[in-house]
Tab-separated table of C-alpha atoms in Angstrom:
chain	number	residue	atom	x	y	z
A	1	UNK	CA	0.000	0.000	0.000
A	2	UNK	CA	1.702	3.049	-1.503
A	3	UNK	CA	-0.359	5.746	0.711
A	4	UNK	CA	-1.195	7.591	-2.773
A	5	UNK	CA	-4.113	6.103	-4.964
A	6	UNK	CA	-5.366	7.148	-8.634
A	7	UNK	CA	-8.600	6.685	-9.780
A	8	UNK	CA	-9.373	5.975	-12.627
A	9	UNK	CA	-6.342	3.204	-13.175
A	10	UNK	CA	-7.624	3.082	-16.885
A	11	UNK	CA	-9.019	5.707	-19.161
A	12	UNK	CA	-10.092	5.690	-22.599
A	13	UNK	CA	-11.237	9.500	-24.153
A	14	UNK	CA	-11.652	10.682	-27.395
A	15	UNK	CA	-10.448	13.730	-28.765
A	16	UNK	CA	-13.418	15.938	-27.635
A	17	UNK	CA	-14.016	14.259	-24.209
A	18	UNK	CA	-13.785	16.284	-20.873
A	19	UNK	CA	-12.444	14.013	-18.140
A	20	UNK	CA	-10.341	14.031	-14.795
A	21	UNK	CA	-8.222	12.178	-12.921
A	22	UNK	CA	-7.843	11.922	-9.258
A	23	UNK	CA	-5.291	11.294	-6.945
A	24	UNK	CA	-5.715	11.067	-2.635
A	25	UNK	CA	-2.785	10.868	-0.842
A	26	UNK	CA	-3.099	9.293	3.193
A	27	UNK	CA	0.226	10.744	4.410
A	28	UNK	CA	0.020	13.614	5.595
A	29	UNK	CA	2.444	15.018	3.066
A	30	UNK	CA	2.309	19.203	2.007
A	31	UNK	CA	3.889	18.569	-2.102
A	32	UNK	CA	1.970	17.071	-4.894
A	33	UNK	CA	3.205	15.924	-8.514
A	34	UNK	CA	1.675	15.172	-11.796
A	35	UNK	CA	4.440	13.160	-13.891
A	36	UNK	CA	3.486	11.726	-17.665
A	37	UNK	CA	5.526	8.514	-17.800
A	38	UNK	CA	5.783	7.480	-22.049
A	39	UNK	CA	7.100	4.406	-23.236
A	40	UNK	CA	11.012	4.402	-23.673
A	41	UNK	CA	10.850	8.004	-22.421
A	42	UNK	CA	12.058	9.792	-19.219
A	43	UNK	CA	9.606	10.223	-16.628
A	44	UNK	CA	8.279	14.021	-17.233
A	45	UNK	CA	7.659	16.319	-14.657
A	46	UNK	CA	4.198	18.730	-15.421
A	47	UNK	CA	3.191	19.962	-12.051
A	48	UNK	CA	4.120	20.701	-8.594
A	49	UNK	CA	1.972	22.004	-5.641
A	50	UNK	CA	2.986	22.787	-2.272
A	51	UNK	CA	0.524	23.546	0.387
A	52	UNK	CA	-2.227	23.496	-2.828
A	53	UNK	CA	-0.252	26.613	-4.291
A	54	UNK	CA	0.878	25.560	-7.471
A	55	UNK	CA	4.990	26.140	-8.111
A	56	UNK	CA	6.135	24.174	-10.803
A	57	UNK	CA	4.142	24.367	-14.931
A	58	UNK	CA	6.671	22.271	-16.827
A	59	UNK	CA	5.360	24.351	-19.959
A	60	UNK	CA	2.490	21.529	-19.600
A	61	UNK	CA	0.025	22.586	-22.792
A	62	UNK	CA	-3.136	24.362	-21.360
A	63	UNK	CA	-5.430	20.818	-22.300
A	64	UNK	CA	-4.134	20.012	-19.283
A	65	UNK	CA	-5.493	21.682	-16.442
A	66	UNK	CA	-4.166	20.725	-12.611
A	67	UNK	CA	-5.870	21.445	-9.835
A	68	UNK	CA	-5.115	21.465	-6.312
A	69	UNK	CA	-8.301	21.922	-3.495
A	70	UNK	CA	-6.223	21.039	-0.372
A	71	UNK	CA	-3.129	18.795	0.535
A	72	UNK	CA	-4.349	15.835	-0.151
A	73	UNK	CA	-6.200	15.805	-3.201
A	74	UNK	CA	-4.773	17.029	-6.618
A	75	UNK	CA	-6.751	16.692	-10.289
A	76	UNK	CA	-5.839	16.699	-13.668
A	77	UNK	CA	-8.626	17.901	-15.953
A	78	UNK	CA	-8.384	16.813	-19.305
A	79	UNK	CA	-9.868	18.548	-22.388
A	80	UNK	CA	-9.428	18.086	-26.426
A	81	UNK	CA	-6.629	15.879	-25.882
A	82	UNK	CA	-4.370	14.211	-28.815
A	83	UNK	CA	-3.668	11.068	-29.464
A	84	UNK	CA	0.063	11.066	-28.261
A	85	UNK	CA	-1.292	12.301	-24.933
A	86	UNK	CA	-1.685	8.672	-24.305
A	87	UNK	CA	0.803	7.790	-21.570
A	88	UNK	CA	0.912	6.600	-17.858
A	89	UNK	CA	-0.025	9.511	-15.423
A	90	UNK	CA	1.697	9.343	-12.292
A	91	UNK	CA	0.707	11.179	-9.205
A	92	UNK	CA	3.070	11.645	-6.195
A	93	UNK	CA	3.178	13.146	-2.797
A	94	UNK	CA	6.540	14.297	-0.704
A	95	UNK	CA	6.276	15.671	2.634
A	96	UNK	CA	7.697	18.843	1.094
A	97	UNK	CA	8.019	20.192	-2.160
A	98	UNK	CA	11.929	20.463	-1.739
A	99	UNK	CA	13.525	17.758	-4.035
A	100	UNK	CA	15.508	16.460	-1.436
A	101	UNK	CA	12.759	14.899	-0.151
A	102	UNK	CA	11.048	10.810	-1.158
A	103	UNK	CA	8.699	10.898	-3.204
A	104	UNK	CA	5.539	8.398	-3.045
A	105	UNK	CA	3.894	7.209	-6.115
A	106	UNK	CA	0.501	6.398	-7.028
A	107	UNK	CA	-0.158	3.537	-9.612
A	108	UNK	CA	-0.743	5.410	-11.705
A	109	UNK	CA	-3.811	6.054	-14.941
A	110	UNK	CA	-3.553	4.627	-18.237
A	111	UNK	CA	-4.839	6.896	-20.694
A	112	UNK	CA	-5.536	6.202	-24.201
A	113	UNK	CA	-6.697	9.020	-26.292
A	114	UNK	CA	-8.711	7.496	-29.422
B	1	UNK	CA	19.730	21.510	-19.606
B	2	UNK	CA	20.050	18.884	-16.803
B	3	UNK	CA	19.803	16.056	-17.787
B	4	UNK	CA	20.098	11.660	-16.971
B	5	UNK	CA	21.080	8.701	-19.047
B	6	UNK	CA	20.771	5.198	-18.509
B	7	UNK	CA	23.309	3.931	-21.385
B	8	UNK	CA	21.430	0.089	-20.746
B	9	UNK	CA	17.747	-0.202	-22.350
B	10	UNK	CA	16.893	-3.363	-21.021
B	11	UNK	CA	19.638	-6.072	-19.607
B	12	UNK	CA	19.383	-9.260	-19.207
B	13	UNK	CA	20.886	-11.501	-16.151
B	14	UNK	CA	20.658	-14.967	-15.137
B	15	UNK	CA	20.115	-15.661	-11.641
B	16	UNK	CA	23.555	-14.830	-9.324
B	17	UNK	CA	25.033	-12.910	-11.538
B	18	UNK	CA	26.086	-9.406	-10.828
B	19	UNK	CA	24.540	-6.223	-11.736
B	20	UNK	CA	25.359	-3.113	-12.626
B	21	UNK	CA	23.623	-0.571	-14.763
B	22	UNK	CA	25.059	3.095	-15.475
B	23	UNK	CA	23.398	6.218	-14.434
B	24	UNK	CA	25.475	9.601	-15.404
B	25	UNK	CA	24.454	13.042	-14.954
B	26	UNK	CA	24.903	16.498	-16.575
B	27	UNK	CA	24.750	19.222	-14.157
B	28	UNK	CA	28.118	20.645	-12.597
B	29	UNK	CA	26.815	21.570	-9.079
B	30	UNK	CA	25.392	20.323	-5.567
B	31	UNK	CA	22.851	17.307	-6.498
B	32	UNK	CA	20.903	14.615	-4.382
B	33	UNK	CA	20.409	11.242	-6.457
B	34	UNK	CA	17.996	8.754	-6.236
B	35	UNK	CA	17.055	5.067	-8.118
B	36	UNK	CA	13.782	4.408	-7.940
B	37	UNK	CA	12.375	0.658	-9.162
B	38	UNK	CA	9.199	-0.516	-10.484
B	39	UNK	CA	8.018	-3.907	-9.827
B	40	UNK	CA	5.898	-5.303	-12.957
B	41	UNK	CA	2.110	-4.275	-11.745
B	42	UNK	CA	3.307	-1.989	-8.783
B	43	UNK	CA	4.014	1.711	-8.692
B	44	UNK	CA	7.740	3.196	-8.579
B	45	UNK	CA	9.306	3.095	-5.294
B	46	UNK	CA	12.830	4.430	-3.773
B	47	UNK	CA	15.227	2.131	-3.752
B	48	UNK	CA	17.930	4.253	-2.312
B	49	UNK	CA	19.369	8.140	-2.411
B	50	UNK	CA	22.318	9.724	-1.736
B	51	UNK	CA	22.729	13.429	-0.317
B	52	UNK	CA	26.013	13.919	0.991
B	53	UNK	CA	28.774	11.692	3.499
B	54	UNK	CA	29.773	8.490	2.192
B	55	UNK	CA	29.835	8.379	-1.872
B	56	UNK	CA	28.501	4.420	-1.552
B	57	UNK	CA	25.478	3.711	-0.026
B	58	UNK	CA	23.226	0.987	0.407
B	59	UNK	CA	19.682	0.367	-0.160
B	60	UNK	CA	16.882	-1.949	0.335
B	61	UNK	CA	17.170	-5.677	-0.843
B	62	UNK	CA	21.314	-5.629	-1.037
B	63	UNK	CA	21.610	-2.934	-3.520
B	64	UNK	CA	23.696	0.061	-3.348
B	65	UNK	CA	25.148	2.389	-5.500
B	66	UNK	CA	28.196	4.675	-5.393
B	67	UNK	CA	28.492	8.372	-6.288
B	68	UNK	CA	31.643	9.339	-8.371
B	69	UNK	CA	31.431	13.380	-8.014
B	70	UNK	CA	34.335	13.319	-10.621
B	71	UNK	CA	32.749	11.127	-13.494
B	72	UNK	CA	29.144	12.525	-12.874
B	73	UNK	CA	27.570	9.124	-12.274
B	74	UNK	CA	25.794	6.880	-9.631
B	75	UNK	CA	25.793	3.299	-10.761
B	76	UNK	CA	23.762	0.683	-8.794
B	77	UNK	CA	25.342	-2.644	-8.387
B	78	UNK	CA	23.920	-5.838	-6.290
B	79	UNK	CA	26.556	-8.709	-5.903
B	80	UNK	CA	24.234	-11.384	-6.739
B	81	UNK	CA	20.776	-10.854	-8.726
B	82	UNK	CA	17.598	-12.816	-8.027
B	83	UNK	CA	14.505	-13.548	-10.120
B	84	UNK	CA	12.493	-11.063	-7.635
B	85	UNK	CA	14.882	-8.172	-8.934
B	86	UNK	CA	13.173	-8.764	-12.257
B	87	UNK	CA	11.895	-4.735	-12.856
B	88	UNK	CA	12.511	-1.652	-14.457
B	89	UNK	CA	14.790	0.760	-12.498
B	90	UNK	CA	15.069	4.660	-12.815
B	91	UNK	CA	17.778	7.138	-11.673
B	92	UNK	CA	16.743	10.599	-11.048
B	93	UNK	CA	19.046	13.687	-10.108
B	94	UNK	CA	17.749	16.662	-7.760
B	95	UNK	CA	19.716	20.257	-8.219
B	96	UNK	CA	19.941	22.885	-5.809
B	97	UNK	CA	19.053	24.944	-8.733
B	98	UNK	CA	15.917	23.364	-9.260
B	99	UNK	CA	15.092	22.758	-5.934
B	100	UNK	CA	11.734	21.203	-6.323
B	101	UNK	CA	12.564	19.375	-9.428
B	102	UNK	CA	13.837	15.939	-9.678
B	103	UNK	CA	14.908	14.736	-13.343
B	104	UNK	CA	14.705	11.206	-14.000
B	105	UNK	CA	16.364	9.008	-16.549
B	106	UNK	CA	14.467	6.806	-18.904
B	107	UNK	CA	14.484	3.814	-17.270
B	108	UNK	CA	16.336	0.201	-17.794
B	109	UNK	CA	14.323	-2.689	-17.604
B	110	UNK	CA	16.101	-5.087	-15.812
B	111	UNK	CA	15.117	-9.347	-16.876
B	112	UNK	CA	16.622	-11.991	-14.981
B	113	UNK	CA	16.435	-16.030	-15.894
B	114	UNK	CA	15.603	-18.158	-13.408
């Protein structure tokens, strides 16, 4: 048990769909990621919140839309996305936004953009 | 830009033999590293970090990893591979520049024979 769940774990949109995905973190921690993980690909950064104040856009294009209502929840709305979109999204948690510090991962959401 | 490389893809073991797979870095200043593994089905987890102290430290299940300042790199070794190892394993690099940030490499995928 990783402390940081995702729902959905599998997504499948089309190019006009609205949808979100949700993470929940149980540990009490103040930092929140998004991270798009592509085959044969680093593991990309998007966003970073700290005590729900967003302080890291990794130039993330504006179909993706974070948001952050309190420590432990962060979304990622989705909206007219394109096909090479589809990736693993990873949330994490670290009990501060300071890189120094563990991060905890989620398991993640398939997405497939048809 | 900073930057990680894994050199190995995917490498392939048979059971006892030893590992080690290459993780080198570009940035020239202060930096806390990391590998992170992924168990097939389960989300990424830390498998060790290094901040300052001793360049060689060691991790959960017998593997460690040592921190040559001078060639930019933090390999991870283990003396004698199991089955269980059988995953895909990630170095990442935080700067003091980019405090929040942590960069990972893209990934080797690590297959061992039983």
């Amino acid at each position: 048990e990783t402390g940081v769940t995702q729902t959905p774990r599998h997504l499948v949109m089309g190019m006009t769909n609205k949808k979100s995905l949700k993470c929940e973190q149980h540990l009490g921690h103040n930092a929140m990621y998004w991270y798009k993980q592509s085959a044969k690909k680093p593991l990309e950064l998007m966003f970073v919140y700290n005590f729900k104040e967003q302080t890291e856009n990794n130039s993330v294009p504006s179909r993706f839309s974070p948001e952050c209502p309190n420590s432990s929840h962060l979304f990622l709305h989705l909206h007219t996305l394109q096909p090479e979109d589809s990736a693993l999204y990873l949330c994490a948690s670290s009990q501060d936004r300071l890189g120094s510090y563990e991060q905890y991962f989620g398991p993640g959401t398939r997405l497939t953009v048809t | 830009a900073q930057s990680v490389s894994q050199h190995n893809h995917h490498v392939i073991l048979s059971e006892a033999a030893s590992l080690e797979l290459g993780c080198n870095y570009s940035y020239g200043g202060t930096v806390n590293l990391f590998w992170y593994v992924q168990y097939p089905g389960q989300h990424l987890q830390l498998l060790l970090k290094y901040f300052s102290g001793d360049p060689l430290v060691k991790g959960i299940k017998g593997f460690e990893a040592e921190f040559i300042k001078s060639k930019f790199s933090f390999n991870l070794r283990k003396p004698s591979v199991q089955w269980s190892d059988t995953a895909e394993y990630f170095c990442a690099v935080n700067t003091y520049s980019s405090a929040s940030k942590i960069i990972f490499g893209s990934g080797t995928r690590l297959s061992i024979r039983p």
